[in-house]
Coordinates of C-alpha atoms and ligand atoms in Angstrom, one line a residue:
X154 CA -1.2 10.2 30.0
X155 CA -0.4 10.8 33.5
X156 CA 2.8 9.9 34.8
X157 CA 1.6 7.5 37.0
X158 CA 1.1 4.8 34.3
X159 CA 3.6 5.6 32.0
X160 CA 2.9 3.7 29.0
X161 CA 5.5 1.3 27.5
X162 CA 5.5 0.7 24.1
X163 CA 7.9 -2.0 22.3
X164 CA 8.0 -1.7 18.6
X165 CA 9.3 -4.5 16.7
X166 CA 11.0 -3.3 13.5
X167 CA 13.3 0.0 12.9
X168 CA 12.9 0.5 8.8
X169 CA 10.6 3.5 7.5
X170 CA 7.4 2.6 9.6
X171 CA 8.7 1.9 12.5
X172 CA 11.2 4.7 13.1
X173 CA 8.4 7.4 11.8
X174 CA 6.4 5.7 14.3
X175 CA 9.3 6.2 17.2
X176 CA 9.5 9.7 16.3
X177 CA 5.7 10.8 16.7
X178 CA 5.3 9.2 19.6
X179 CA 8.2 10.5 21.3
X180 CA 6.7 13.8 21.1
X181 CA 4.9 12.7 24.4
X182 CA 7.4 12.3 27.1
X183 CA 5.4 10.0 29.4
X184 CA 5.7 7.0 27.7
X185 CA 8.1 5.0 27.0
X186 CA 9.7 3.1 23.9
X187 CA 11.9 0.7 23.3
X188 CA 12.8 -0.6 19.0
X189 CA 13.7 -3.9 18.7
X190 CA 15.2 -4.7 15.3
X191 CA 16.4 -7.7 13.9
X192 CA 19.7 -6.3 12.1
X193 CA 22.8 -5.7 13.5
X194 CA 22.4 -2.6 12.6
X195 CA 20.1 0.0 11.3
X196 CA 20.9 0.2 7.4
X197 CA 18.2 0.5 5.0
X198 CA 18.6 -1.7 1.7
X199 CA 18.2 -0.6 -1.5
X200 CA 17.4 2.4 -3.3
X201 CA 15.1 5.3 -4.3
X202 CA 11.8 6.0 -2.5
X203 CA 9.5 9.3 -3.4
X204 CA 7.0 10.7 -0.8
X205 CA 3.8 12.0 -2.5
X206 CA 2.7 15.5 -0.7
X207 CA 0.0 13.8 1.4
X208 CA 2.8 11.5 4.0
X209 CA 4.6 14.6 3.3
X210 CA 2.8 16.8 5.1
X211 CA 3.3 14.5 8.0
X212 CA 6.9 14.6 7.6
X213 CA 6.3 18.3 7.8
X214 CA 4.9 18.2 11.4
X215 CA 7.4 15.8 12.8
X216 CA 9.8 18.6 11.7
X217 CA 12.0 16.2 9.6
X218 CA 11.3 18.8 6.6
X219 CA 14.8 20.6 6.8
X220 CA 17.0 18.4 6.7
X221 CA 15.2 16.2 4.4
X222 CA 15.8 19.1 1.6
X223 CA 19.5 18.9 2.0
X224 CA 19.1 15.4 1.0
X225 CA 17.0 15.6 -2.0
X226 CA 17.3 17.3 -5.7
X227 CA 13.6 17.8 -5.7
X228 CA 12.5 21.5 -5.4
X229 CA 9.4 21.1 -3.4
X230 CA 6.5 23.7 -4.4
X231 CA 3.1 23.3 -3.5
X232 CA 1.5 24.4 -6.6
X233 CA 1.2 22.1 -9.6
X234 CA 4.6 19.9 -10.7
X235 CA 5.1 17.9 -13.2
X236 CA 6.3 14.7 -11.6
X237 CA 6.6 12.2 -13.8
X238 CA 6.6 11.9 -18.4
X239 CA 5.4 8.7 -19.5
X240 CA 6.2 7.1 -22.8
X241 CA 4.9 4.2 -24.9
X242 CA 8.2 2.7 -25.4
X243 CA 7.9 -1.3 -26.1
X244 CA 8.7 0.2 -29.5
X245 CA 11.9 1.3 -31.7
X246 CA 10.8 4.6 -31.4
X247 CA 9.2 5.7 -28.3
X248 CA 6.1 7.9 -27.6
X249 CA 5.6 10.7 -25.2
X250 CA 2.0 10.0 -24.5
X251 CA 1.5 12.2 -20.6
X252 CA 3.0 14.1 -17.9
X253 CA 1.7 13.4 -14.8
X254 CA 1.0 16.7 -13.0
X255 CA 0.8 16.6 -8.8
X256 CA -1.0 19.7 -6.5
X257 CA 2.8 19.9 -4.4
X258 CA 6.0 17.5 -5.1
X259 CA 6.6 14.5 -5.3
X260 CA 9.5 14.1 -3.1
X261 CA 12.7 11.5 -4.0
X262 CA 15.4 10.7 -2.1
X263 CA 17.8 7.6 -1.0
X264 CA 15.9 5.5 1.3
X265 CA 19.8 5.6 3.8
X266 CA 18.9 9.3 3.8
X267 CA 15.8 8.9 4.7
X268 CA 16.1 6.6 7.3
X269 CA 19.5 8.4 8.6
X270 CA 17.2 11.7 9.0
X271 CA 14.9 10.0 11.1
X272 CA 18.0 8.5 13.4
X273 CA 19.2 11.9 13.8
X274 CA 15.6 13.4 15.0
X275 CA 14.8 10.5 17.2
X276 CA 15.5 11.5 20.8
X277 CA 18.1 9.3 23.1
X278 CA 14.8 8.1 25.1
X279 CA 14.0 6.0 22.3
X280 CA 15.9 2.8 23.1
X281 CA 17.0 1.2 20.3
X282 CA 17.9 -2.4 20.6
X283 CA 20.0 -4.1 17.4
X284 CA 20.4 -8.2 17.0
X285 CA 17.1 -8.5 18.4
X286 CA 14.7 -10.7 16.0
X287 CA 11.3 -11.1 17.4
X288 CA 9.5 -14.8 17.7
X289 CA 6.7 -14.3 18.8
X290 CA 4.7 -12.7 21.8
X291 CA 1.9 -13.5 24.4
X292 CA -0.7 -11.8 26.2
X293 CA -3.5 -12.1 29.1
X294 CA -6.8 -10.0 29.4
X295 CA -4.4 -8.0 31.6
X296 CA -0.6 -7.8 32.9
X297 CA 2.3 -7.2 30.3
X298 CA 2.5 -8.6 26.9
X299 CA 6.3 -10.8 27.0
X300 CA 8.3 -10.8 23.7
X301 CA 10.5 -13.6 23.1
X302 CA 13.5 -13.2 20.5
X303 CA 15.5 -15.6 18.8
X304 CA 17.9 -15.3 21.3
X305 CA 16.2 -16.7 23.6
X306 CA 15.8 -13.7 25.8
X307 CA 12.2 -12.0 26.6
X308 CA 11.2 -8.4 27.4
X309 CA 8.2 -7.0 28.8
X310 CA 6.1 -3.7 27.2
X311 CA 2.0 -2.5 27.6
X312 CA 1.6 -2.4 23.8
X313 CA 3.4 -4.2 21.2
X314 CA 3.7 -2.5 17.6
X315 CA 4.9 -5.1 14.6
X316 CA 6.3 -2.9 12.2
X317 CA 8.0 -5.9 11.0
X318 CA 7.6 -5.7 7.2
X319 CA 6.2 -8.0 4.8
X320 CA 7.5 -11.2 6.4
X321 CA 6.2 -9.6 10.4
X322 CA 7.1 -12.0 13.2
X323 CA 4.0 -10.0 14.8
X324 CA 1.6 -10.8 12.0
X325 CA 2.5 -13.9 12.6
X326 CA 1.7 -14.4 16.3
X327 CA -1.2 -12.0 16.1
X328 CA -2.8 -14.1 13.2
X329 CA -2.1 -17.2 15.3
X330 CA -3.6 -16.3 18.6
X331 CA -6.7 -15.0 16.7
X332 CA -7.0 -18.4 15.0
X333 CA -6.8 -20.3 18.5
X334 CA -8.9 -17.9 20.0
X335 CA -11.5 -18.9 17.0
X336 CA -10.7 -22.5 17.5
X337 CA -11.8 -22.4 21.3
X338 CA -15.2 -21.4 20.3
X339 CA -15.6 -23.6 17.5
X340 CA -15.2 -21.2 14.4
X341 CA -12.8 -23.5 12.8
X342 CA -13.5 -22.0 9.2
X343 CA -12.8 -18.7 10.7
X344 CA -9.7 -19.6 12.7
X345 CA -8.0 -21.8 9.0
X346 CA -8.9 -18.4 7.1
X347 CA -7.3 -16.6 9.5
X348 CA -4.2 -17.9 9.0
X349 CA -4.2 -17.9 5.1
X350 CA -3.0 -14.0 5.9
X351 CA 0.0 -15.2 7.4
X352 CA 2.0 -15.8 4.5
X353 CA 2.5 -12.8 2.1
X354 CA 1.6 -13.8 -1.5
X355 CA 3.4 -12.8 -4.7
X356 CA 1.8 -11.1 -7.6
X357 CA 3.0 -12.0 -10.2
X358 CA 5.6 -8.9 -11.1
X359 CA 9.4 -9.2 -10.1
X360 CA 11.0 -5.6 -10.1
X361 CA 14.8 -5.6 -10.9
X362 CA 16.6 -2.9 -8.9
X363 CA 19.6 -1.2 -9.8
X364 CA 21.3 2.5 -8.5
X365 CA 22.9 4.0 -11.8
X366 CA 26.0 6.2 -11.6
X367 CA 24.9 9.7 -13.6
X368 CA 28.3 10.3 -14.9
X369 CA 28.1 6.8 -16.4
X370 CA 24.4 7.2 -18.1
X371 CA 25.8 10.7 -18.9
X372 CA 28.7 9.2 -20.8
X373 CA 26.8 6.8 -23.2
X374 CA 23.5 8.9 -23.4
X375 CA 24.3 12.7 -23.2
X376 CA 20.5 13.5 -23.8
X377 CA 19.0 11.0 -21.8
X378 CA 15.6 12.2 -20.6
X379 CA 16.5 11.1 -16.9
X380 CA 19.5 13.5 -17.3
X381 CA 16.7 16.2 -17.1
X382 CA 13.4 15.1 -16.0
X383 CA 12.3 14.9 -12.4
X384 CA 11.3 11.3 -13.3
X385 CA 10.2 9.4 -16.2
X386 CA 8.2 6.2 -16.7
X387 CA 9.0 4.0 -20.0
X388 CA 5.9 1.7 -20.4
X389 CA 4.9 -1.3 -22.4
X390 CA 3.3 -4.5 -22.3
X391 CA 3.7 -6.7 -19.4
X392 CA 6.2 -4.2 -18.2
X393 CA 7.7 -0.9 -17.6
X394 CA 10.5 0.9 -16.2
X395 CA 10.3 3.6 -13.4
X396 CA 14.0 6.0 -13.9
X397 CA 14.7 9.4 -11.7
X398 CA 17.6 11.0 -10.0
X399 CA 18.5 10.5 -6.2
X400 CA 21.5 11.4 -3.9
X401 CA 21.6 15.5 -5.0
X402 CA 21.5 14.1 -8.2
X403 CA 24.2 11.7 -8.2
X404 CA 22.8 8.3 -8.6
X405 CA 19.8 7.2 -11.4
X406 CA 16.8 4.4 -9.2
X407 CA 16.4 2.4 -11.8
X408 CA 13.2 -0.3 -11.8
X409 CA 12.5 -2.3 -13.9
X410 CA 8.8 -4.5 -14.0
X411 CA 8.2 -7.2 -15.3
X412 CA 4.6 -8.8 -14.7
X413 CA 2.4 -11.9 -15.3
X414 CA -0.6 -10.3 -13.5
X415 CA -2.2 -13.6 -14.4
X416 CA -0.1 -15.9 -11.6
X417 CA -1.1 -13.1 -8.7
X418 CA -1.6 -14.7 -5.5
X419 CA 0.4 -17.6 -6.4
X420 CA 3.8 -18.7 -4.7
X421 CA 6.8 -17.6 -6.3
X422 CA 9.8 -20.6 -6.6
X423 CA 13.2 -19.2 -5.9
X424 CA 14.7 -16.1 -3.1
X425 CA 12.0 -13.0 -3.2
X426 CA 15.3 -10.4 -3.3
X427 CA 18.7 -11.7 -4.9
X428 CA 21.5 -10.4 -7.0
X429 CA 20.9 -11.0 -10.6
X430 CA 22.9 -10.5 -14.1
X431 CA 21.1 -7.4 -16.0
X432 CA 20.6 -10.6 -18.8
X433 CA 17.8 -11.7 -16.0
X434 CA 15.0 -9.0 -17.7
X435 CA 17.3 -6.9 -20.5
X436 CA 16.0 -9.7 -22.6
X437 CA 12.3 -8.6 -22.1
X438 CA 13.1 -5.2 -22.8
X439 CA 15.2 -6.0 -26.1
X440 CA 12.8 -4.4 -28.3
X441 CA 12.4 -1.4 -26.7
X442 CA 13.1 2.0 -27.4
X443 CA 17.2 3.4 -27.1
X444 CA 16.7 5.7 -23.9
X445 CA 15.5 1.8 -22.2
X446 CA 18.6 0.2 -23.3
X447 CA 20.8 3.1 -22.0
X448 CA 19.8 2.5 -18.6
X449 CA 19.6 -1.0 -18.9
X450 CA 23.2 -1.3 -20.3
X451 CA 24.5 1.5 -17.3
X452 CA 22.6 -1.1 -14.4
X453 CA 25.4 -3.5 -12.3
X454 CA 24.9 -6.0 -10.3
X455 CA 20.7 -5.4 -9.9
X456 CA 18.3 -7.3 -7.5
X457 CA 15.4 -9.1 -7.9
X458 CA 12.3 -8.3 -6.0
X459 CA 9.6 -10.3 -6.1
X460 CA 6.5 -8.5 -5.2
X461 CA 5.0 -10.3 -2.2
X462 CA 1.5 -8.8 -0.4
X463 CA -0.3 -9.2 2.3
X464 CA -3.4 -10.3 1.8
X465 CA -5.9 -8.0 3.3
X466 CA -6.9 -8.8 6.9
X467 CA -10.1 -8.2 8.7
X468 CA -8.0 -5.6 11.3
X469 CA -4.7 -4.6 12.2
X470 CA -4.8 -5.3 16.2
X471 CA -5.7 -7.8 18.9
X472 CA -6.1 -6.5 22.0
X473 CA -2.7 -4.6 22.5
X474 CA -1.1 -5.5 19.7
X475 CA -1.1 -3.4 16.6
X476 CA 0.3 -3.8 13.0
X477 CA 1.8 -0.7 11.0
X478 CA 3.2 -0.4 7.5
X479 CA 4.0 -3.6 5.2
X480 CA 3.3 -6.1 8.4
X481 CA -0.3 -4.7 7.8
X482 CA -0.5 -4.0 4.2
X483 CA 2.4 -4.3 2.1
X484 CA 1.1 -3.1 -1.4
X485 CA 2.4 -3.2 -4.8
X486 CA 4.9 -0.2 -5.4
X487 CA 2.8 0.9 -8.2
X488 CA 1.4 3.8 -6.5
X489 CA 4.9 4.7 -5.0
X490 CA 2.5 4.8 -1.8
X491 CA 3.8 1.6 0.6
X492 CA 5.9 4.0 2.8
X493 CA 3.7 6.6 2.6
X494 CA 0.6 4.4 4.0
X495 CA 3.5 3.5 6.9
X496 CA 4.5 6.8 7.7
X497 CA 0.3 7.7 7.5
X498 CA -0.5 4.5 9.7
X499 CA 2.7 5.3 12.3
X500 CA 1.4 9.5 13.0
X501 CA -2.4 8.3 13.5
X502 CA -1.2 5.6 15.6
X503 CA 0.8 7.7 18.0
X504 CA -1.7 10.6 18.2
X505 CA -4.1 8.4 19.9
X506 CA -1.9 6.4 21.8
X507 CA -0.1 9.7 22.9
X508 CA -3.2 11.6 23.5
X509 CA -3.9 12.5 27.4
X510 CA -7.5 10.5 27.3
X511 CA -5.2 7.4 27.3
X512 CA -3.8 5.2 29.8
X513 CA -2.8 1.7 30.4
X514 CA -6.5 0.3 31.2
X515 CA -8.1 1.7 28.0
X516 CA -5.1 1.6 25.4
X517 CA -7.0 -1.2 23.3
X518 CA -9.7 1.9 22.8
X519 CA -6.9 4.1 21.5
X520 CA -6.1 1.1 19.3
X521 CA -9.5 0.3 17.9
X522 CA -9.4 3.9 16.4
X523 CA -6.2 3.3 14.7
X524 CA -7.6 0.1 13.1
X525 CA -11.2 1.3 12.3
X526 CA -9.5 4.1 10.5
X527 CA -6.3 3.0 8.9
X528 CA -7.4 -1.0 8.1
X529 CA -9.7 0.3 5.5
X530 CA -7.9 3.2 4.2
X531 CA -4.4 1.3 3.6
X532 CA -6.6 -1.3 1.8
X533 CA -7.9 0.9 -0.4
X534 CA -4.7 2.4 -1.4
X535 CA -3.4 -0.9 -1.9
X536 CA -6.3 -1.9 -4.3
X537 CA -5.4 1.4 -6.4
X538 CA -2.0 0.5 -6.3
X539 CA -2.5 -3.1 -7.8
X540 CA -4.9 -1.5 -10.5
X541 CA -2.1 1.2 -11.7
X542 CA 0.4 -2.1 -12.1
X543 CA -2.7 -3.0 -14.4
X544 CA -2.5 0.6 -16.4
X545 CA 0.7 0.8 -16.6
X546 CA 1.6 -2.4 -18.4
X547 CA -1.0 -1.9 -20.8
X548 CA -3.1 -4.6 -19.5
X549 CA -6.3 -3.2 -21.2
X550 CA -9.4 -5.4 -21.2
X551 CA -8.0 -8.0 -23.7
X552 CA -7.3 -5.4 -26.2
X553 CA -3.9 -4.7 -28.1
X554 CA -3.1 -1.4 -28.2
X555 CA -0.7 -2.1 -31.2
X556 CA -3.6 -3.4 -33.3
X557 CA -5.3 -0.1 -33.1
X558 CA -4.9 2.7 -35.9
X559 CA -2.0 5.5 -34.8
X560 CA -4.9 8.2 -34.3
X561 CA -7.1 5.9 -32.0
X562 CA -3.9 4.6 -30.0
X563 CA -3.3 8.0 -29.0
X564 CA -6.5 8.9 -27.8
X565 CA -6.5 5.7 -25.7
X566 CA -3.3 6.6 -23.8
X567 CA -4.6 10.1 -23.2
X568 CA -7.3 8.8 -21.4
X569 CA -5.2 6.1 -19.8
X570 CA -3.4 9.3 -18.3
X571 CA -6.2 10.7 -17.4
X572 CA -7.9 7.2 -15.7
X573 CA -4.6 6.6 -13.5
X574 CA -4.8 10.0 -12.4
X575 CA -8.2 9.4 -11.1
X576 CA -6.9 6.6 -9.2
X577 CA -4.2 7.9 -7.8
X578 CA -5.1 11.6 -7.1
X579 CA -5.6 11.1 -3.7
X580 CA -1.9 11.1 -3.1
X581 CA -1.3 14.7 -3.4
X582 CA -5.2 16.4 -3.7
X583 CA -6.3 15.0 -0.3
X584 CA -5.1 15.8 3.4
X585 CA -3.9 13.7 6.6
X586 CA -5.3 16.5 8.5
X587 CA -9.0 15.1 8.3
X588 CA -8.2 11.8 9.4
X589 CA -6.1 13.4 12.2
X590 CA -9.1 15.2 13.2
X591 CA -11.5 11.8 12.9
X592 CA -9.1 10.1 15.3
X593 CA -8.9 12.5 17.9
X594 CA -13.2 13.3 17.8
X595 CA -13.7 9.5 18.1
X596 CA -10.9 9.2 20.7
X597 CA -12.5 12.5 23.0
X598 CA -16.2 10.8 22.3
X599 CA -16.1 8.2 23.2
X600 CA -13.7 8.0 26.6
Ligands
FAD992 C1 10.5 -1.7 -5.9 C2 9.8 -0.9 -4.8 C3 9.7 0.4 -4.9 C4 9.0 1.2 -3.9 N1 8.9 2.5 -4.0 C5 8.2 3.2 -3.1 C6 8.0 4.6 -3.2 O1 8.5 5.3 -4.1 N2 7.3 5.3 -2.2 C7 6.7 4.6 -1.2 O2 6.0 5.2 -0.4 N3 6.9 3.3 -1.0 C8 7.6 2.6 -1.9 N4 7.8 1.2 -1.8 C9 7.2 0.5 -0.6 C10 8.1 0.7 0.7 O3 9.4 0.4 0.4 C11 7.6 -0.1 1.8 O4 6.2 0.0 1.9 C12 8.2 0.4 3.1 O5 9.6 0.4 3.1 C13 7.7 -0.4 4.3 O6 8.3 0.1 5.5 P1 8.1 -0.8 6.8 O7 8.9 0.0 7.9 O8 6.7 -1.1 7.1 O9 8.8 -2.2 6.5 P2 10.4 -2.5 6.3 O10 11.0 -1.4 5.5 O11 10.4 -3.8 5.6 O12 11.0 -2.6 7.7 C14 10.8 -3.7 8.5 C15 11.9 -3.7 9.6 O13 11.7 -4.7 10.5 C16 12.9 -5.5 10.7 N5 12.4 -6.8 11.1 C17 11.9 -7.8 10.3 N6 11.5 -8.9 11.0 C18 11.8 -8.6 12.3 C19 11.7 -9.3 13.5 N7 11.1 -10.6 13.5 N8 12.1 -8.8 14.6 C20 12.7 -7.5 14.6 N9 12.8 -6.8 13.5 C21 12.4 -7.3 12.3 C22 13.6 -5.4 9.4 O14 14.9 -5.7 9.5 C23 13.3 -4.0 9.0 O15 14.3 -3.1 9.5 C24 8.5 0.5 -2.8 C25 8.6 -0.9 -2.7 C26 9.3 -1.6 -3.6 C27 9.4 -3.1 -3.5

């Protein structure tokens, strides 16, 4: 980019997405960016996150590496690691049916570490503005794009970036300008389907959140399996528990799921995230196995979550507008993949918008890249991720696994293991550097 059309770049949204995106593009110093985010200030909710080793070789060339290892218990290796036991545990007695072995770590930390990481790396040029909720936006052929914000105040930038999360204010407008765009041509089937994507949809699993002291699961449950496992997965019917240790190995994420897979894609009746007695789902889990109820008894004060989606879109842009992370594609955490898919959309995003082929007249070029490569990528990971909720609640054709003789029940969970593995290998056996290298040939082809 020369420095005669410096490039400004708004990005609506500070959480995992849009920070990661701030970062890697302020590796090129000619254009400018300015975060708006909603909160007051930047604090990230909740709890636990793990980075599979594909996202985290990104994280690797943004140089966020280091300091990222002071914040994590997880010794990261790049040969195999066994990541995560799963049991069968909607029993008495549980079952240690699999170990889940990754090529490289999987990665856990407190998401506030995370994000405070990325604070610390991004340079002072990156303005961030707080308080600053986004309406909506408008844009010509040419000329700026304006951003209005509750406030009632506007700004100016070249390219707008919603990394706005699964309710995106972006999303929104983008959806809505498509659909009049539609409407003035006389697709009005198109333009109403367009804005079915508007509204995130639930599916049918809440998730109940909870960080657990150590010291307290320690003092009830001496030998509990979290105490000395990177990570372990209790599963059952219609539900199952993800446990591992954050913070340097302080604090227990605890979630627990609980799913009607059948109501997906229906509305959910009450707040999507609120503060809920551990009677909310310890009743569900009542029959299960002793290392469950240890954690379930150590939770305080945990939140509800209930999953919401996007449904997939044709595309994440409109002329120079672009969506990242959940605004685009927010996924079921089932795959442990939502942030990676950000952090993957935000680097491929900035290395063609940063690149020196391009400028203010052909940035919707740059963009087209980013979508023709991401859109369908993040939708397949999203489909894997919605079929591993499947697996992992036993939801198995119409068959009961509890009908079938001890000998054959095993043998069927071994090859569940081995099926979810299939689906989900791409998280640590496949590189970003390919798709890097697609983006940039189709960038420096075709301007
Ligand atoms: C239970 C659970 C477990 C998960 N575990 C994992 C995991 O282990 N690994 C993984 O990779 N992913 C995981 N995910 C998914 C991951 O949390 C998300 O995909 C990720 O946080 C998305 O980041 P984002 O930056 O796109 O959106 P968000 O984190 O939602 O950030 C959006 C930001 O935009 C701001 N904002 C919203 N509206 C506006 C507006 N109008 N104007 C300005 N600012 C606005 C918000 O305040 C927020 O700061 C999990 C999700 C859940 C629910």
């Amino acid at each position: 980019m020369s420095s005669t059309s410096r490039l400004r770049v708004a990005i609506c949204g500070a959480g995992i997405g849009g920070l990661t995106f701030a970062l890697a593009l302020s590796r090129y110093p000619d254009i400018d960016i300015d975060i708006y985010e909603s909160a007051r200030q930047l604090t990230e909710v909740g709890a636990g996150i793990g980075i599979f080793p594909r996202p985290w070789k990104i994280i690797k060339m943004l140089g966020l590496e280091a300091d990222l290892l002071k914040v994590t218990e997880t010794q990261v290796a790049d040969g195999p690691v066994s990541s995560f036991r799963y049991r069968k545990s909607d029993q008495r007695e549980g079952m240690e049916f699999f170990t889940l072995v990754t090529q490289g770590s999987l990665v856990l930390f407190h998401r506030a570490d995370y994000q405070q990481t990325l604070l610390n790396h991004l340079p002072r040029r990156c303005r961030t503005h707080c308080s600053k909720r986004l309406r909506s936006y408008t844009q010509r052929q040419s000329g700026p794009i304006e951003l209005f914000f509750e406030d009632g105040t506007t700004a100016f930038c070249d390219v707008l970036v919603g990394a706005d999360g699964l309710k995106s204010s972006v999303r929104a407008s983008l959806l809505s300008e498509k659909a009049r765009w539609a409407q003035a041509e006389g697709r009005w089937k198109e333009a109403s389907e367009i804005l079915t994507h508007v509204d995130p949809v639930w599916c049918g699993t809440n998730a109940y959140r909870a960080l657990i002291p150590v010291e307290k699961l320690r003092a009830i449950a001496p030998n509990h399996r979290v105490l000395s496992t990177p990570g372990v997965q209790y599963l059952g019917k219609h539900g199952y528990i993800i446990a591992y240790r954050i913070s340097g190995g302080k604090l227990v994420n605890f979630v627990a799921f609980v799913s009607r897979h059948h109501l997906e894609n229906t509305k959910f009746n009450g707040p999507w995230m609120s503060t809920v007695d551990p009677s909310a789902f310890a009743s569900f889990f009542a029959h299960w196995e002793p290392d469950v109820q240890a954690l379930i008894a150590c939770t305080e004060k945990p939140m509800q979550w209930a999953i919401h989606t996007v449904r997939p879109m044709q595309s994440f842009i409109s002329g120079r507008v672009a969506l990242l992370g959940d605004a685009a594609h927010s996924m079921t955490p089932h795959q442990g993949s939502g942030a990676g898919q950000a952090i993957e959309d935000a680097y491929i995003l900035a290395t063609v918008l940063g690149h020196s082929n391009t400028n203010r007249s052909n940035v919707h070029r740059a963009l087209r890249i980013y979508d023709s490569i991401r859109c369908p990528a993040a939708y397949k990971v999203m489909e894997k991720c919605r079929i591993n909720g499947r697996y992992f609640t036993f939801e198995l054709d119409g068959f009961d696994l509890d009908h079938l003789p001890p000998k054959q029940q095993w043998d069927y969970l071994q090859q569940l293991g081995q099926t979810w593995v299939r689906n989900w290998e791409w998280a640590w056996t496949t590189s970003v550097d390919g798709t890097v290298q697609e983006a940039l040939r189709q960038l420096e082809s075709r301007i």
